[in-house]
Short mmCIF file of C-alpha atoms and ligand atoms in Angstrom, two decimals:
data_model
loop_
_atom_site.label_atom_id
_atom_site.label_comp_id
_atom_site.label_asym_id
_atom_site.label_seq_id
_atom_site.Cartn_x
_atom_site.Cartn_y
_atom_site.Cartn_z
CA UNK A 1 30.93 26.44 11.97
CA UNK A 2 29.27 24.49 14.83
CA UNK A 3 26.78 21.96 14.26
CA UNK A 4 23.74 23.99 15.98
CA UNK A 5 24.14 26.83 13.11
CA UNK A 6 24.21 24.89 10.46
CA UNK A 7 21.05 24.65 8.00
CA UNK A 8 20.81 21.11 7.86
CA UNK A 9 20.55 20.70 11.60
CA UNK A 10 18.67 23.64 11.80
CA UNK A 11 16.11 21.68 8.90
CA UNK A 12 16.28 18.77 11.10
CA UNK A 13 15.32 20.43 14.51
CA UNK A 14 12.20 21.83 12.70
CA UNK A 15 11.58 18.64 10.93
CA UNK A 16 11.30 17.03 14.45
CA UNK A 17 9.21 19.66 15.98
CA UNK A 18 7.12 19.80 13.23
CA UNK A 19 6.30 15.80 13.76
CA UNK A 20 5.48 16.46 17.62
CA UNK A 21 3.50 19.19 16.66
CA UNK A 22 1.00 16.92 14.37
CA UNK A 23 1.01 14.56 16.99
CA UNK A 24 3.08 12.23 15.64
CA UNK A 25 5.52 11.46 18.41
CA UNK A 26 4.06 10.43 21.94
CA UNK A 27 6.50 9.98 24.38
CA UNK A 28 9.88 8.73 22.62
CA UNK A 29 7.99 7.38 19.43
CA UNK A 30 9.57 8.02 16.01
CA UNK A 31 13.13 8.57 14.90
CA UNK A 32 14.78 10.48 11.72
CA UNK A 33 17.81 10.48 10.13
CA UNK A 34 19.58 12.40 7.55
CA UNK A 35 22.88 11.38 5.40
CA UNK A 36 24.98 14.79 5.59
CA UNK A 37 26.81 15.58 2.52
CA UNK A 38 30.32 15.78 2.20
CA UNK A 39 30.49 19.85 1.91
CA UNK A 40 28.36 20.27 5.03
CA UNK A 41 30.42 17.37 7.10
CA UNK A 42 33.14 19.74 5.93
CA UNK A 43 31.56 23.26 7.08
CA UNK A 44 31.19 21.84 10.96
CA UNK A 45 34.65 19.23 11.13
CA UNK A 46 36.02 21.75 13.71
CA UNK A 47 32.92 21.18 16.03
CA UNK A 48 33.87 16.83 15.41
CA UNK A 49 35.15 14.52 17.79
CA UNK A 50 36.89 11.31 16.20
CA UNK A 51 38.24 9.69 19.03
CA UNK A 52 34.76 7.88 20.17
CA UNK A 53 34.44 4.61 20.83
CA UNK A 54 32.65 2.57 18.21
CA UNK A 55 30.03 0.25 18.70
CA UNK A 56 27.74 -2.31 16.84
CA UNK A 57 24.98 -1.00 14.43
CA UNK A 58 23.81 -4.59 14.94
CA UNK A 59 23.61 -4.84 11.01
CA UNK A 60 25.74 -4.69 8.11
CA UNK A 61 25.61 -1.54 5.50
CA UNK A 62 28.98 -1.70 3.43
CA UNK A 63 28.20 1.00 0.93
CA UNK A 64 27.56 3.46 3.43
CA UNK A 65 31.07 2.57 4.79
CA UNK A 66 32.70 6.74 5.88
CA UNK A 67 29.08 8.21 5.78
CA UNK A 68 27.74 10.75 8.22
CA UNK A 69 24.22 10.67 9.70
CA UNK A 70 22.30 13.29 12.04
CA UNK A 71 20.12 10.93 13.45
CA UNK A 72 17.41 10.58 16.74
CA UNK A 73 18.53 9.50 20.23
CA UNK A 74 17.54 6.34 21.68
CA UNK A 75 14.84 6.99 24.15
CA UNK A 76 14.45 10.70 22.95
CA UNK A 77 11.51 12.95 23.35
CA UNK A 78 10.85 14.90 19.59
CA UNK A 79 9.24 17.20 21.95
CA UNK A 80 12.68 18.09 23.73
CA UNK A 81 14.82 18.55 20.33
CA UNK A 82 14.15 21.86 19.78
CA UNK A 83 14.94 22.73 23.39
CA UNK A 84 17.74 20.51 24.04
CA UNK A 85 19.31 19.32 20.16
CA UNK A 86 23.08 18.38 22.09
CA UNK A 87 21.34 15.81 23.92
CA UNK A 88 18.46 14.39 22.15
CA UNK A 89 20.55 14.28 18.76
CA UNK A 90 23.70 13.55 17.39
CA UNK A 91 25.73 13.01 14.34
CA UNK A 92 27.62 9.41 13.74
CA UNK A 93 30.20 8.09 11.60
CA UNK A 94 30.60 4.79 9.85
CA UNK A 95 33.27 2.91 10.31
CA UNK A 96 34.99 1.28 7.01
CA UNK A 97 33.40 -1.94 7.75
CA UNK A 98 29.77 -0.83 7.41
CA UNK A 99 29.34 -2.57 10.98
CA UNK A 100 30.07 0.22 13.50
CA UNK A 101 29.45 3.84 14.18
CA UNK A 102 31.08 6.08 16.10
CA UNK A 103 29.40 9.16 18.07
CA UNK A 104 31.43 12.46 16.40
CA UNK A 105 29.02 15.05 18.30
CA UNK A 106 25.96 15.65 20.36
CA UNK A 107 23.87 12.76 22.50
CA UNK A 108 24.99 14.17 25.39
CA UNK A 109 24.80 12.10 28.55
CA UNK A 110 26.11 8.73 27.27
CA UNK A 111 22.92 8.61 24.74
CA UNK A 112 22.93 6.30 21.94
CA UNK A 113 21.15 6.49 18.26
CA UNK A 114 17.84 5.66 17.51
CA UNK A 115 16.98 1.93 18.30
CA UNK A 116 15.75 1.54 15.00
CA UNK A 117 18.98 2.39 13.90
CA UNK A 118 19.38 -0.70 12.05
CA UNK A 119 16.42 -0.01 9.67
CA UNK A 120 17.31 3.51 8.94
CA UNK A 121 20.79 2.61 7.56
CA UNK A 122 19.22 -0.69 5.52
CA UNK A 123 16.98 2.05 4.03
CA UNK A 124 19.83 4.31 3.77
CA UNK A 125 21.71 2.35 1.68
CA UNK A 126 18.93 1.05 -0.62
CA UNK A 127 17.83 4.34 -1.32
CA UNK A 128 21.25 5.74 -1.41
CA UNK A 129 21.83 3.03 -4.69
CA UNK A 130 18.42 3.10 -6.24
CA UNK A 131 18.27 7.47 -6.16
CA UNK A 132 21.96 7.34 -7.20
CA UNK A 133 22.50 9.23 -4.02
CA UNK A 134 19.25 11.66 -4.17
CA UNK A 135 17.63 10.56 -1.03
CA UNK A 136 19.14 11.61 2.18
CA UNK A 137 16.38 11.88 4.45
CA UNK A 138 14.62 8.34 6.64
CA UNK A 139 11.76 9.11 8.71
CA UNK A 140 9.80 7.28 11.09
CA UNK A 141 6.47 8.43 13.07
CA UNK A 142 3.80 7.10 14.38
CA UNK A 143 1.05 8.28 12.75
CA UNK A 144 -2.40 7.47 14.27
CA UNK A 145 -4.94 7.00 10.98
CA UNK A 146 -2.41 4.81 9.25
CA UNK A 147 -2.14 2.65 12.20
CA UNK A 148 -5.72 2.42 12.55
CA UNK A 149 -6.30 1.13 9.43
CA UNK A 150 -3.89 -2.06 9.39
CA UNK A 151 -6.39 -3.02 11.82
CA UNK A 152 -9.38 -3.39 9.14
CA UNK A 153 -7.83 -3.33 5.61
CA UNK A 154 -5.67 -6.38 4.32
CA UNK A 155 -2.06 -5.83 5.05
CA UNK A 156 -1.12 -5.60 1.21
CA UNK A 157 0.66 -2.87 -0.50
CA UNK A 158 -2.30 -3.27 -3.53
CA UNK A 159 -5.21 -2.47 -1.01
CA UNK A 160 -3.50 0.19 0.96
CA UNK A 161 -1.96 2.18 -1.95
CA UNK A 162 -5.31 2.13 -4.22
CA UNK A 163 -7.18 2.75 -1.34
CA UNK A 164 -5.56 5.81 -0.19
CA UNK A 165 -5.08 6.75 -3.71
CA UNK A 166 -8.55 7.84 -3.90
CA UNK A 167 -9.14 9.79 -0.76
CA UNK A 168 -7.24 12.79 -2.49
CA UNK A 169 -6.18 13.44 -5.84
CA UNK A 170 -2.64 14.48 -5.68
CA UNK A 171 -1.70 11.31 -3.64
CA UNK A 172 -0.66 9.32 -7.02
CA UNK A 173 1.22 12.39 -7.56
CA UNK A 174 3.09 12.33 -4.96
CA UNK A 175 3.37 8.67 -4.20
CA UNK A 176 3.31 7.27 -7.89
CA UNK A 177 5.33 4.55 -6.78
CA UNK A 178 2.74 3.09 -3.79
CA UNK A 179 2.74 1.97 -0.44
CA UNK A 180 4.92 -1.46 0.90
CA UNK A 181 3.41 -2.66 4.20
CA UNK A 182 4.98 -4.94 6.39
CA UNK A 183 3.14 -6.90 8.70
CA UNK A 184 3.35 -6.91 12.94
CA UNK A 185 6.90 -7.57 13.55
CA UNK A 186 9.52 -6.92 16.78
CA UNK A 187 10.73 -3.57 16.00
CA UNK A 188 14.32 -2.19 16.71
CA UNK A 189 16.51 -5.41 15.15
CA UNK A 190 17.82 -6.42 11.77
CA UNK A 191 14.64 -9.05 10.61
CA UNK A 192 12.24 -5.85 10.60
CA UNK A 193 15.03 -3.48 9.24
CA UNK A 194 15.49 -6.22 5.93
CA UNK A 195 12.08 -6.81 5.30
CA UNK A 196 11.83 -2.28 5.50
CA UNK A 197 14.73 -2.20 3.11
CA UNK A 198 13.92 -4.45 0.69
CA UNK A 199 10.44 -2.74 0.16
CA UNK A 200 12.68 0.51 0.02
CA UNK A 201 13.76 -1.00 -3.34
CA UNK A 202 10.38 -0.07 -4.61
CA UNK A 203 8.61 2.10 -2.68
CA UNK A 204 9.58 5.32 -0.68
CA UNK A 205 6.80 4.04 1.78
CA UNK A 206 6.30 1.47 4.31
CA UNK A 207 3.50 0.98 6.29
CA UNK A 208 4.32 -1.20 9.10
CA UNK A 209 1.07 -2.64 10.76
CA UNK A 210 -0.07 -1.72 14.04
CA UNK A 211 3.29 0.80 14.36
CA UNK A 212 3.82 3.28 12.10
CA UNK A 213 5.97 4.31 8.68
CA UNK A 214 8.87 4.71 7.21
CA UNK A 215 9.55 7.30 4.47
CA UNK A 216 12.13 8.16 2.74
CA UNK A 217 13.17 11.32 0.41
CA UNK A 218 15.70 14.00 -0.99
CA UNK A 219 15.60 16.72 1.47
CA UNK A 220 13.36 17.29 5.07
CA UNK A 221 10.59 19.10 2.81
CA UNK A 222 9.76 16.15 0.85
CA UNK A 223 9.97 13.75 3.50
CA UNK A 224 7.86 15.58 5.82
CA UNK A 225 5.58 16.56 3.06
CA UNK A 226 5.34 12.57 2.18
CA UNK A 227 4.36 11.28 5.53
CA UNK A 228 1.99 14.45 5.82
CA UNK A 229 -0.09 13.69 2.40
CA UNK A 230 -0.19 9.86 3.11
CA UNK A 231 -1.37 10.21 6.67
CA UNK A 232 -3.91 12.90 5.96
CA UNK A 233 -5.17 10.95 2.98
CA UNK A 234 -5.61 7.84 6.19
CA UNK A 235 -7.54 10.38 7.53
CA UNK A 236 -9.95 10.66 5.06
CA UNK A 237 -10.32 7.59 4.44
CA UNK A 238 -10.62 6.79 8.53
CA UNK A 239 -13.70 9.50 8.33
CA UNK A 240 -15.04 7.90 5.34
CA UNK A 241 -15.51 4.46 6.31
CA UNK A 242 -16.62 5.84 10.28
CA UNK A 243 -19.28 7.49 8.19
CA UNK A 244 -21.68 4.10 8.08
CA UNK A 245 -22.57 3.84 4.53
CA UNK A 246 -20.34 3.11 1.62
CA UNK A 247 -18.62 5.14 -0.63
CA UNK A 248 -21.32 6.79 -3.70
CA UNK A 249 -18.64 7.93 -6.00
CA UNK A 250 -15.08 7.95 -5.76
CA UNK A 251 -11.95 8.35 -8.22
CA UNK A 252 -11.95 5.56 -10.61
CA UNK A 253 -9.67 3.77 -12.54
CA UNK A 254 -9.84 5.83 -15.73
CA UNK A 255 -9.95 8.82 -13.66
CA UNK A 256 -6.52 7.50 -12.12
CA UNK A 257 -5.09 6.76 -16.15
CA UNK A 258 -6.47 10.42 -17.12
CA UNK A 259 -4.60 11.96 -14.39
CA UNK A 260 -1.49 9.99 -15.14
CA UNK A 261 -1.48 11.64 -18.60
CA UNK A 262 -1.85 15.02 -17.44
CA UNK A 263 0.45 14.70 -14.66
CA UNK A 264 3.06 12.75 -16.52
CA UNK A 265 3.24 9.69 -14.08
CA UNK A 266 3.50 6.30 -14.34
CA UNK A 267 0.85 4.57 -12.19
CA UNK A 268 1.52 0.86 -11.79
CA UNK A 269 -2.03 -1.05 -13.47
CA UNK A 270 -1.28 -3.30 -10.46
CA UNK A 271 -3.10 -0.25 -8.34
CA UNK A 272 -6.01 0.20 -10.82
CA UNK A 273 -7.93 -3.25 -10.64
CA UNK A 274 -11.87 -3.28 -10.87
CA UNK A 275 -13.49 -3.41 -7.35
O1 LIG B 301 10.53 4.60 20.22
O2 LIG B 301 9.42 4.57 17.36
O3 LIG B 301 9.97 2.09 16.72
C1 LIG B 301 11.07 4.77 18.98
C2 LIG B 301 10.27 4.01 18.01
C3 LIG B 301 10.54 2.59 17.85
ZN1 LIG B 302 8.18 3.31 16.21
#
C-alpha cells in the first residue's frame, strides 16, 4: 500500500488541517507526530526507502530504538499538508542507538523533521513507558487563549489546572490528571524537550508559557479532542476575566469531589484547595 492511502496518514493529514482550521498554526507554528505501529509500518514497507542517510536527533531516546514516526516538517506550513503531504511530512526511522533517524519517505525537497523534534521523541518515550505503549500521538499548537493567559496567571500547574477546571465541567473528565506548565524557555533543543518530558510523566499536558502546548494521547481523536477542550476552556476563562468583575459563582470544590464520584475519576486534592 503507499503511504498516502493509508488511514493513519490519512488521520494525520486531517489532524493537521483540522489545527489550521481553528487557527492554531500561523505560518509554520506547531508540529505532530505519531508512533506507527508495527502492522501499519508493515502495510506501506513497499512504499520505504532504507538507504537514507541518518542524522542527529540532537537527543538521546533508547527505548524508542527501531520505532517509526509520521511526523511535521521543519519549516512546514499545516496549511499546505493537505495539499502537498510528500513534502510537508514524512515518516522516520530510529536508528538502534536511540540517537539518529533516518528519512524512509516523504519531506520532499531535502526537508527535515520538526525542529522540536527532540521534545516529541522525549515525550514519546515517556509516554510510550508510562501508557505501556497506549499513547502514540504528540501534538504541538499554538493555541492563542492558553498563551494569553501565562501572561496573567502564575506559571504553576496548581493555578492553571484548577483554574481551567472550572470554566467547563467535563474538563476534569477529560484531563483528570492536570496541566504541567513550563516556564519561557528556547524552544527546539534538548533543555526544553527534558523539562516537557519529565512533566509527561504526569500529565498528558504541558503548557509552555508564552508558546504553546504539548499533548499527548492514544489515537488523533483524543489528542485533537484534548488540545480542543483545554484551549476552549482558556477561552472561557479569557472571556471571563475580560468581563471586569469577578466571578459570582463558579464550580467548587465539593462540586469537583461530587463529580469525581459520578464520573469515576480520581481528582488530585492538590487541585481542590480553598480560594
Ligand atoms: O515552528 O512551533 O515551536 C514550529 C514551532 C516551534
Ligand atoms: Zn511552537
Amino acid at each position: 500500500m503507499r503511504v498516502l492511502d493509508a488511514e493513519f496518514t490519512k488521520g494525520f493529514i486531517r489532524m493537521c488541517n483540522d489545527g489550521w482550521e481553528q487557527g492554531w498554526h500561523e505560518r509554520n507554528g506547531g508540529n505532530l507526530s505519531y508512533r506507527i505501529k508495527d502492522e501499519e509500518i508493515e502495510s506501506v514497507k513497499d512504499d520505504l526507502s532504507f538507504d537514507g542517510e541518518w542524522k542527529a536527533i540532537g537527543t538521546c531516546v533508547p527505548q524508542l530504538a527501531g520505532e517509526f514516526f509520521l511526523v511535521t516538517g521543519s519549516g512546514k506550513f499545516f496549511r499546505n499538508v493537505i495539499l502537498k503531504p510528500e513534502e510537508s511530512i514524512g515518516i522516520i526511522k530510529v536508528d538502534g542507538s536511540g540517537e539518529n533517524y533516518q528519512i524512509c519517505w516523504g519531506l520532499e525537497g531535502g526537508a527535515r523533521p520538526t525542529s522540536e523534534l527532540p521534545s516529541h521523541l522525549m515525550n514519546h518515550e515517556v509516554k510510550k513507558r508510562v501508557t505501556n505503549g497506549q499513547h502514540r500521538v504528540i501534538y504541538h499548537a499554538h493555541t492563542p487563549n492558553v498563551i494569553a493567559l501565562t501572561f496573567v496567571l502564575p506559571l504553576t500547574s496548581e493555578v492553571f489546572t484548577r483554574e481551567l477546571w472550572e470554566m467547563a465541567t467535563e474538563c476534569p473528565v477529560v484531563f483528570p490528571d492536570g496541566i504541567g506548565v513550563v516556564d519561557w524557555m528556547v524552544p527546539g533543543g534538548r533543555d526544553i524537550a527534558v523539562k516537557t518530558s519529565e512533566l509527561m510523566e504526569d500529565f498528558n499536558v504541558a503548557i509552555w508559557a508564552h508558546h504553546g502546548m504539548f499533548c499527548s494521547g492514544e489515537d488523533f481523536d483524543i489528542t485533537f479532542g484534548l488540545m480542543h477542550t483545554v484551549e476552549k476552556s482558556a477561552q472561557i476563562l479569557v472571556k471571563v476575566m475580560s468581563m471586569g468583575q469577578p466571578k459570582r459563582q463558579t464550580i467548587s470544590p465539593d462540586n469537583f469531589r461530587d463529580l469525581a464520584k459520578d464520573f469515576h475519576v480520581t481528582l488530585p486534592e492538590k487541585y481542590l484547595y480553598e480560594k
